[in-house]
Coordinates of C-alpha atoms in Angstrom, one line a residue:
X1 CA -0.8 24.0 6.7
X2 CA 2.3 23.6 4.6
X3 CA 0.7 20.7 2.6
X4 CA -2.6 22.6 2.4
X5 CA -0.7 25.6 0.9
X6 CA 1.4 23.7 -1.4
X7 CA -1.6 21.8 -2.7
X8 CA -3.6 25.1 -3.4
X9 CA -0.3 26.4 -5.4
X10 CA -0.1 23.2 -7.3
X11 CA -3.9 23.1 -8.3
X12 CA -3.6 26.8 -9.2
X13 CA -0.7 26.0 -11.6
X14 CA -3.0 23.6 -13.5
X15 CA -4.8 26.6 -14.9
X16 CA -1.9 27.2 -17.2
X17 CA -1.4 23.7 -18.5
X18 CA -3.2 21.1 -20.5
X19 CA -3.4 17.3 -21.2
X20 CA -1.6 14.4 -19.4
X21 CA 0.6 16.7 -17.4
X22 CA -2.5 18.3 -15.9
X23 CA -3.9 14.8 -15.1
X24 CA -0.9 13.7 -13.3
X25 CA -0.5 17.0 -11.3
X26 CA -4.3 16.9 -10.5
X27 CA -3.8 13.4 -8.9
X28 CA -0.9 14.7 -7.0
X29 CA -2.7 17.7 -5.6
X30 CA -5.8 15.8 -4.7
X31 CA -3.8 13.1 -2.9
X32 CA -1.9 15.7 -1.0
X33 CA -4.8 17.5 0.3
X34 CA -6.9 14.4 1.0
X35 CA -3.9 13.0 3.0
X36 CA -3.6 16.2 4.8
X37 CA -7.3 16.2 5.8
X38 CA -7.5 12.4 6.6
X39 CA -10.4 12.1 4.2
X40 CA -11.4 12.6 0.6
X41 CA -12.4 16.2 0.4
X42 CA -11.1 17.0 -3.2
X43 CA -12.3 15.0 -6.2
X44 CA -10.7 15.7 -9.6
X45 CA -11.8 15.2 -13.3
X46 CA -8.3 15.4 -14.8
X47 CA -8.4 11.9 -16.1
X48 CA -11.8 11.5 -17.5
X49 CA -14.3 9.9 -14.9
X50 CA -11.4 8.8 -12.6
X51 CA -11.6 10.1 -9.1
X52 CA -8.6 9.8 -7.0
X53 CA -9.2 8.5 -3.5
X54 CA -6.5 8.1 -0.8
X55 CA -7.2 6.1 2.4
X56 CA -5.6 8.2 5.3
X57 CA -4.2 4.9 6.9
X58 CA -2.9 3.5 3.5
X59 CA -4.9 0.3 4.0
X60 CA -6.7 -1.4 1.3
X61 CA -10.3 0.0 0.7
X62 CA -12.7 -0.6 -2.0
X63 CA -12.6 2.1 -4.4
X64 CA -15.8 1.0 -6.1
X65 CA -18.1 0.5 -3.0
X66 CA -21.3 1.1 -5.3
X67 CA -20.3 -1.5 -7.8
X68 CA -23.0 -3.8 -8.9
X69 CA -22.8 -7.6 -7.9
X70 CA -20.8 -8.6 -10.9
X71 CA -21.9 -11.3 -13.3
X72 CA -19.9 -11.1 -16.3
X73 CA -18.3 -12.7 -19.5
X74 CA -15.0 -12.8 -21.1
X75 CA -14.7 -10.8 -24.3
X76 CA -11.4 -10.9 -26.5
X77 CA -10.2 -7.7 -28.2
X78 CA -11.1 -9.2 -31.5
X79 CA -14.8 -9.6 -30.4
X80 CA -14.8 -6.2 -28.5
X81 CA -13.7 -4.6 -31.9
X82 CA -15.5 -6.8 -34.4
X83 CA -18.9 -8.0 -35.5
X84 CA -19.3 -10.5 -32.5
X85 CA -19.7 -7.5 -30.1
X86 CA -23.2 -6.7 -31.3
X87 CA -24.6 -10.3 -30.1
X88 CA -22.5 -10.0 -26.9
X89 CA -24.1 -6.7 -26.0
X90 CA -27.6 -8.3 -26.7
X91 CA -26.8 -11.0 -24.3
X92 CA -25.9 -8.8 -21.7
X93 CA -29.1 -6.5 -22.3
X94 CA -31.4 -9.5 -22.4
X95 CA -30.1 -11.4 -19.3
X96 CA -29.1 -10.7 -15.6
X97 CA -25.4 -10.4 -16.9
X98 CA -23.9 -7.0 -16.3
X99 CA -20.2 -7.0 -16.9
X100 CA -17.6 -7.6 -19.5
X101 CA -13.9 -8.5 -19.0
X102 CA -12.1 -7.1 -22.1
X103 CA -8.7 -7.7 -23.2
X104 CA -6.6 -4.6 -23.0
X105 CA -3.2 -6.4 -23.1
X106 CA -3.7 -9.9 -24.5
X107 CA -2.0 -13.2 -24.0
X108 CA 0.7 -12.7 -26.5
X109 CA 1.5 -9.2 -24.8
X110 CA 0.0 -7.0 -27.4
X111 CA -1.7 -3.7 -26.2
X112 CA -5.1 -4.4 -28.1
X113 CA -5.8 -0.7 -29.2
X114 CA -3.6 1.8 -31.0
X115 CA -2.4 3.8 -27.9
X116 CA -0.4 6.9 -28.4
X117 CA 1.2 6.9 -24.9
X118 CA 5.0 7.3 -25.2
X119 CA 5.7 5.3 -22.0
X120 CA 3.6 2.4 -23.4
X121 CA 5.0 2.5 -26.8
X122 CA 8.6 2.3 -25.3
X123 CA 8.0 -1.3 -24.4
X124 CA 4.6 -2.2 -25.7
X125 CA 3.5 -3.3 -29.2
X126 CA 0.0 -1.9 -30.0
X127 CA -2.5 -3.6 -32.3
X128 CA -5.6 -2.3 -33.8
X129 CA -7.9 -5.1 -32.7
X130 CA -10.1 -2.3 -31.0
X131 CA -9.8 0.4 -33.5
X132 CA -11.4 3.1 -31.5
X133 CA -11.2 2.5 -27.8
X134 CA -13.3 5.5 -26.9
X135 CA -16.2 4.3 -29.0
X136 CA -16.0 1.0 -27.2
X137 CA -16.1 2.7 -23.8
X138 CA -19.1 4.8 -24.8
X139 CA -21.0 1.7 -26.1
X140 CA -20.2 0.0 -22.8
X141 CA -21.7 2.9 -20.9
X142 CA -24.7 3.1 -23.1
X143 CA -25.5 -0.5 -22.3
X144 CA -24.9 0.0 -18.4
X145 CA -22.1 -2.5 -18.6
X146 CA -19.5 -2.6 -15.8
X147 CA -16.2 -2.5 -17.6
X148 CA -13.2 -4.7 -16.4
X149 CA -9.9 -4.3 -18.2
X150 CA -7.9 -7.7 -18.4
X151 CA -4.1 -7.2 -18.6
X152 CA -2.0 -10.3 -19.0
X153 CA 1.1 -9.5 -17.0
X154 CA 4.2 -11.7 -17.0
X155 CA 3.3 -14.0 -20.0
X156 CA 4.5 -11.5 -22.6
X157 CA 6.0 -12.9 -25.8
X158 CA 5.9 -9.6 -27.5
X159 CA 8.0 -7.8 -24.7
X160 CA 10.4 -10.7 -24.4
X161 CA 11.1 -10.3 -28.0
X162 CA 11.5 -6.7 -28.1
X163 CA 13.6 -6.6 -24.9
X164 CA 15.1 -10.0 -24.4
X165 CA 17.1 -8.9 -21.3
X166 CA 13.6 -8.5 -19.6
X167 CA 13.0 -12.2 -20.2
X168 CA 14.6 -15.6 -19.3
X169 CA 17.3 -16.6 -21.5
X170 CA 19.1 -19.9 -22.3
X171 CA 22.9 -20.1 -22.0
X172 CA 23.2 -19.3 -25.8
X173 CA 21.2 -16.2 -25.4
X174 CA 18.1 -17.3 -27.0
X175 CA 14.7 -16.6 -25.3
X176 CA 13.3 -19.3 -23.3
X177 CA 9.7 -20.6 -24.5
X178 CA 7.2 -22.9 -23.3
X179 CA 5.7 -25.9 -25.2
X180 CA 3.3 -23.5 -26.9
X181 CA 5.9 -21.2 -28.0
X182 CA 5.1 -18.6 -25.5
X183 CA 7.5 -16.6 -23.6
X184 CA 7.5 -14.9 -20.0
X185 CA 9.0 -11.8 -18.8
X186 CA 10.8 -11.7 -15.5
X187 CA 8.7 -10.7 -12.5
X188 CA 12.0 -9.6 -10.6
X189 CA 12.3 -6.7 -13.0
X190 CA 10.4 -3.7 -11.6
X191 CA 10.4 -1.9 -15.0
X192 CA 8.0 -4.8 -15.9
X193 CA 5.9 -4.0 -13.1
X194 CA 5.7 -0.3 -13.9
X195 CA 5.0 -1.0 -17.5
X196 CA 1.9 -3.2 -16.8
X197 CA 0.7 -0.6 -14.2
X198 CA 1.1 2.1 -16.7
X199 CA -1.3 0.2 -19.1
X200 CA -3.7 -0.2 -16.2
X201 CA -3.6 3.6 -15.5
X202 CA -4.4 4.3 -19.0
X203 CA -7.4 1.8 -18.8
X204 CA -8.6 3.8 -15.7
X205 CA -8.4 7.0 -17.6
X206 CA -10.3 5.5 -20.4
X207 CA -13.2 4.6 -17.9
X208 CA -12.5 1.0 -16.8
X209 CA -13.9 0.5 -13.3
X210 CA -11.6 -2.5 -12.4
X211 CA -8.2 -3.8 -13.6
X212 CA -7.9 -7.7 -13.7
X213 CA -4.3 -8.9 -13.7
X214 CA -3.9 -12.5 -15.2
X215 CA -0.8 -14.5 -15.4
X216 CA 0.7 -12.8 -12.3
X217 CA 3.2 -15.6 -11.8
X218 CA 6.4 -17.3 -13.2
X219 CA 6.0 -20.0 -15.9
X220 CA 4.5 -23.4 -14.9
X221 CA 7.2 -25.7 -13.7
X222 CA 9.7 -22.8 -13.3
X223 CA 11.4 -24.4 -10.4
X224 CA 12.6 -27.2 -12.8
X225 CA 14.2 -24.9 -15.2
X226 CA 15.2 -21.9 -13.0
X227 CA 18.9 -23.1 -12.6
X228 CA 19.5 -23.4 -16.3
X229 CA 18.1 -20.0 -17.4
X230 CA 19.8 -16.6 -17.2
X231 CA 18.0 -13.8 -15.5
X232 CA 18.2 -11.1 -13.1
X233 CA 16.8 -11.9 -9.4
X234 CA 17.3 -10.8 -6.0
X235 CA 17.3 -12.7 -2.6
X236 CA 13.5 -12.3 -2.5
X237 CA 11.4 -15.7 -3.0
X238 CA 9.3 -16.0 -6.0
X239 CA 6.2 -15.9 -3.9
X240 CA 7.4 -12.5 -2.3
X241 CA 8.1 -11.0 -5.7
X242 CA 4.7 -11.9 -7.1
X243 CA 2.9 -10.6 -4.0
X244 CA 5.2 -7.5 -4.2
X245 CA 3.8 -6.8 -7.7
X246 CA 0.2 -7.2 -6.6
X247 CA 0.8 -4.8 -3.6
X248 CA 2.7 -2.1 -5.9
X249 CA -0.3 -2.3 -8.4
X250 CA -3.0 -1.8 -5.7
X251 CA -1.3 1.0 -4.2
X252 CA -0.8 2.7 -7.5
X253 CA -4.3 2.1 -8.8
X254 CA -6.6 2.3 -5.7
X255 CA -6.0 6.0 -5.6
X256 CA -7.5 6.4 -9.2
X257 CA -10.6 4.9 -8.0
X258 CA -10.3 1.4 -9.7
X259 CA -10.5 -1.8 -8.2
X260 CA -7.7 -4.5 -8.6
X261 CA -8.4 -8.0 -9.2
X262 CA -6.2 -11.0 -10.0
X263 CA -6.9 -14.4 -11.7
X264 CA -5.5 -17.3 -9.8
X265 CA -5.3 -21.1 -10.5
X266 CA -8.5 -22.6 -8.7
X267 CA -6.4 -25.2 -7.0
X268 CA -4.3 -22.6 -5.3
X269 CA -6.9 -22.4 -2.6
X270 CA -6.7 -26.1 -1.9
X271 CA -2.8 -26.5 -1.6
X272 CA 0.0 -24.7 0.2
X273 CA 1.6 -21.9 -1.7
X274 CA 2.8 -22.8 -5.2
X275 CA 6.4 -21.8 -4.7
X276 CA 7.5 -22.8 -8.1
X277 CA 5.3 -20.3 -9.9
X278 CA 5.3 -17.8 -7.0
X279 CA 1.6 -17.8 -6.1
X280 CA 0.4 -17.6 -2.6
X281 CA -3.4 -17.4 -2.6
X282 CA -3.6 -15.7 0.7
X283 CA -0.8 -13.2 0.1
X284 CA -2.1 -12.1 -3.0
X285 CA -5.8 -12.0 -1.6
X286 CA -4.5 -9.6 1.1
X287 CA -3.7 -6.8 -1.6
X288 CA -6.6 -7.3 -4.1
X289 CA -10.4 -5.9 -4.0
X290 CA -11.3 -9.0 -6.0
X291 CA -9.9 -12.6 -6.2
X292 CA -10.9 -14.8 -9.3
X293 CA -10.0 -18.4 -8.6
X294 CA -10.4 -20.3 -12.0
X295 CA -12.3 -23.1 -10.9
X296 CA -13.2 -24.9 -14.2
X297 CA -14.3 -28.4 -13.5
X298 CA -12.3 -29.6 -16.5
X299 CA -9.0 -28.3 -14.8
X300 CA -9.4 -30.7 -11.8
X301 CA -8.1 -34.3 -12.2
X302 CA -9.5 -37.5 -11.0
X303 CA -10.0 -37.6 -7.0
X304 CA -10.3 -33.8 -6.6
X305 CA -13.5 -33.3 -4.2
X306 CA -14.1 -37.1 -4.2
X307 CA -15.0 -36.9 -8.0
X308 CA -13.8 -39.5 -10.5
X309 CA -14.4 -36.9 -13.4
X310 CA -14.8 -33.4 -12.0
X311 CA -15.7 -32.1 -15.3
X312 CA -18.8 -34.2 -15.3
X313 CA -19.7 -33.3 -11.8
X314 CA -19.9 -29.2 -12.2
X315 CA -21.9 -28.7 -9.0
X316 CA -19.9 -30.8 -6.6
X317 CA -16.7 -29.7 -8.1
X318 CA -17.5 -26.0 -7.7
X319 CA -18.9 -26.7 -4.2
X320 CA -15.8 -28.3 -3.3
X321 CA -13.5 -25.5 -4.6
X322 CA -15.6 -22.9 -2.6
X323 CA -15.2 -24.8 0.6
X324 CA -11.4 -24.7 0.2
X325 CA -11.6 -20.9 -0.8
X326 CA -13.5 -19.9 2.0
X327 CA -11.2 -22.0 4.5
X328 CA -8.2 -20.2 2.9
X329 CA -9.7 -16.6 3.1
X330 CA -11.9 -16.5 6.2
X331 CA -8.9 -15.7 8.4
X332 CA -8.1 -12.7 6.6
X333 CA -11.2 -11.1 8.2
X334 CA -12.4 -7.7 7.2
X335 CA -9.7 -7.6 4.5
X336 CA -11.1 -10.6 2.7
X337 CA -11.6 -9.7 -1.1
X338 CA -14.6 -10.3 -3.0
X339 CA -14.6 -13.8 -4.3
X340 CA -15.6 -13.8 -7.9
X341 CA -14.6 -17.1 -9.6
X342 CA -14.3 -17.8 -13.2
X343 CA -16.5 -20.8 -14.2
X344 CA -16.8 -22.8 -17.3
X345 CA -18.8 -22.3 -20.3
X346 CA -16.9 -24.6 -22.8
X347 CA -16.6 -28.2 -23.5
X348 CA -13.4 -30.0 -22.5
X349 CA -13.4 -32.7 -25.2
X350 CA -9.5 -33.0 -24.7
X351 CA -10.2 -35.0 -21.7
X352 CA -11.2 -37.9 -23.7
X353 CA -14.2 -39.9 -24.3
X354 CA -16.0 -40.9 -20.9
X355 CA -14.2 -38.1 -19.0
X356 CA -16.1 -34.9 -20.0
X357 CA -19.6 -33.8 -21.0
X358 CA -20.8 -31.2 -23.4
X359 CA -21.3 -27.9 -21.3
X360 CA -24.5 -26.1 -22.0
X361 CA -27.4 -24.4 -19.9
X362 CA -27.6 -27.3 -17.4
X363 CA -23.9 -27.4 -16.6
X364 CA -23.6 -23.6 -16.3
X365 CA -26.5 -23.3 -14.1
X366 CA -25.3 -26.1 -11.8
X367 CA -21.9 -24.0 -11.3
X368 CA -23.9 -20.9 -10.6
X369 CA -26.1 -22.8 -8.1
X370 CA -23.0 -24.2 -6.3
X371 CA -21.6 -20.7 -5.9
X372 CA -24.9 -19.5 -4.6
X373 CA -25.2 -22.5 -2.1
X374 CA -21.7 -21.3 -1.0
X375 CA -22.6 -17.8 -0.4
X376 CA -20.7 -16.5 -3.4
X377 CA -22.9 -14.3 -5.6
X378 CA -20.4 -13.0 -8.2
X379 CA -19.0 -14.9 -11.1
X380 CA -17.3 -14.7 -14.6
X381 CA -18.0 -16.9 -17.4
X382 CA -15.0 -18.2 -19.7
X383 CA -15.3 -19.1 -23.3
X384 CA -12.1 -18.6 -25.2
X385 CA -14.2 -17.9 -28.5
X386 CA -16.8 -15.9 -26.5
X387 CA -19.7 -18.3 -27.6
X388 CA -21.9 -18.5 -24.4
X389 CA -24.5 -21.1 -23.9
X390 CA -28.1 -20.0 -24.7
X391 CA -31.0 -19.9 -22.3
X392 CA -29.0 -19.8 -19.2
X393 CA -30.6 -18.3 -16.0
X394 CA -28.0 -16.0 -14.7
X395 CA -29.7 -15.6 -11.4

């Protein structure tokens, strides 16, 4: 009864306040009452359409049980806020596609819309790629599109430049960069965790139904360079640190009614834990509602799944990847997440003559069939320029 009484007092106090403070207090009040009752008995509208839900046992549960079977495309912030969006909306309207994964924090670390939230402005660098995020969300709703917010987490050149102490430094104090000139921030720093989850919370308030975290890892080949770099760390392994972020994000976001998904290297399902970059396929899957292995045929080398040139064998490559994925995840049982792979709708000409094919309708449909034959009904299409093959049957 103490919790019940305190909750009632807290909710009463909301009558005299406004804005974000009300939203936070509303979430707290609903969570307290729901926890006391052992079920969701109070739903709030303090944050737009976000409905806090708190499982009584604290275990993972899908906060979007009525979500559609997702078949989506990747949409950059430039496309979402520009002229290309019209044709992408038409593509979804005219086909069985029903979802868009939209950059809310991009590969450079920029927040892609002009946020005014003080906590985000402290670490973040907003851009105006999406000039009016509210107009975008209204358009997605009008077209019955399931909206997914993509947030690039630890690859964050913008934050590394703004706060170098959150990154990896050379002995001379300069920021480490990879071969493409990109910098990462340190997954051991919990303020980096909070910053990315705060962006996700704002996305939830805006109306996104799912948060998709990408680059949830250390830089590639990190184990070869870690000893020469300066950064804060604990005794925890890189695998446990990355899994810890995912668990934290899920626990923070699930009560807001949004799903949490994570992108992960496709080959992670086929090998033991990738200790160097800190990714363990099963540990991450334990704490997400959706797992999205990036199983692009072009990203597998000669010999994978008995294919000389995996890019030229989209059906066999995807089928093999799904066999390994099921082997990894079946032991999870009832906590097994939805498997929603990223598949290829681009041509990997960099593989060299004779080692790739031009991807189009036939190759995309072959991948979809391989998923269907593997019992996987959801998928996402990747094309960095958002130019998707015409005439595909997205069954």
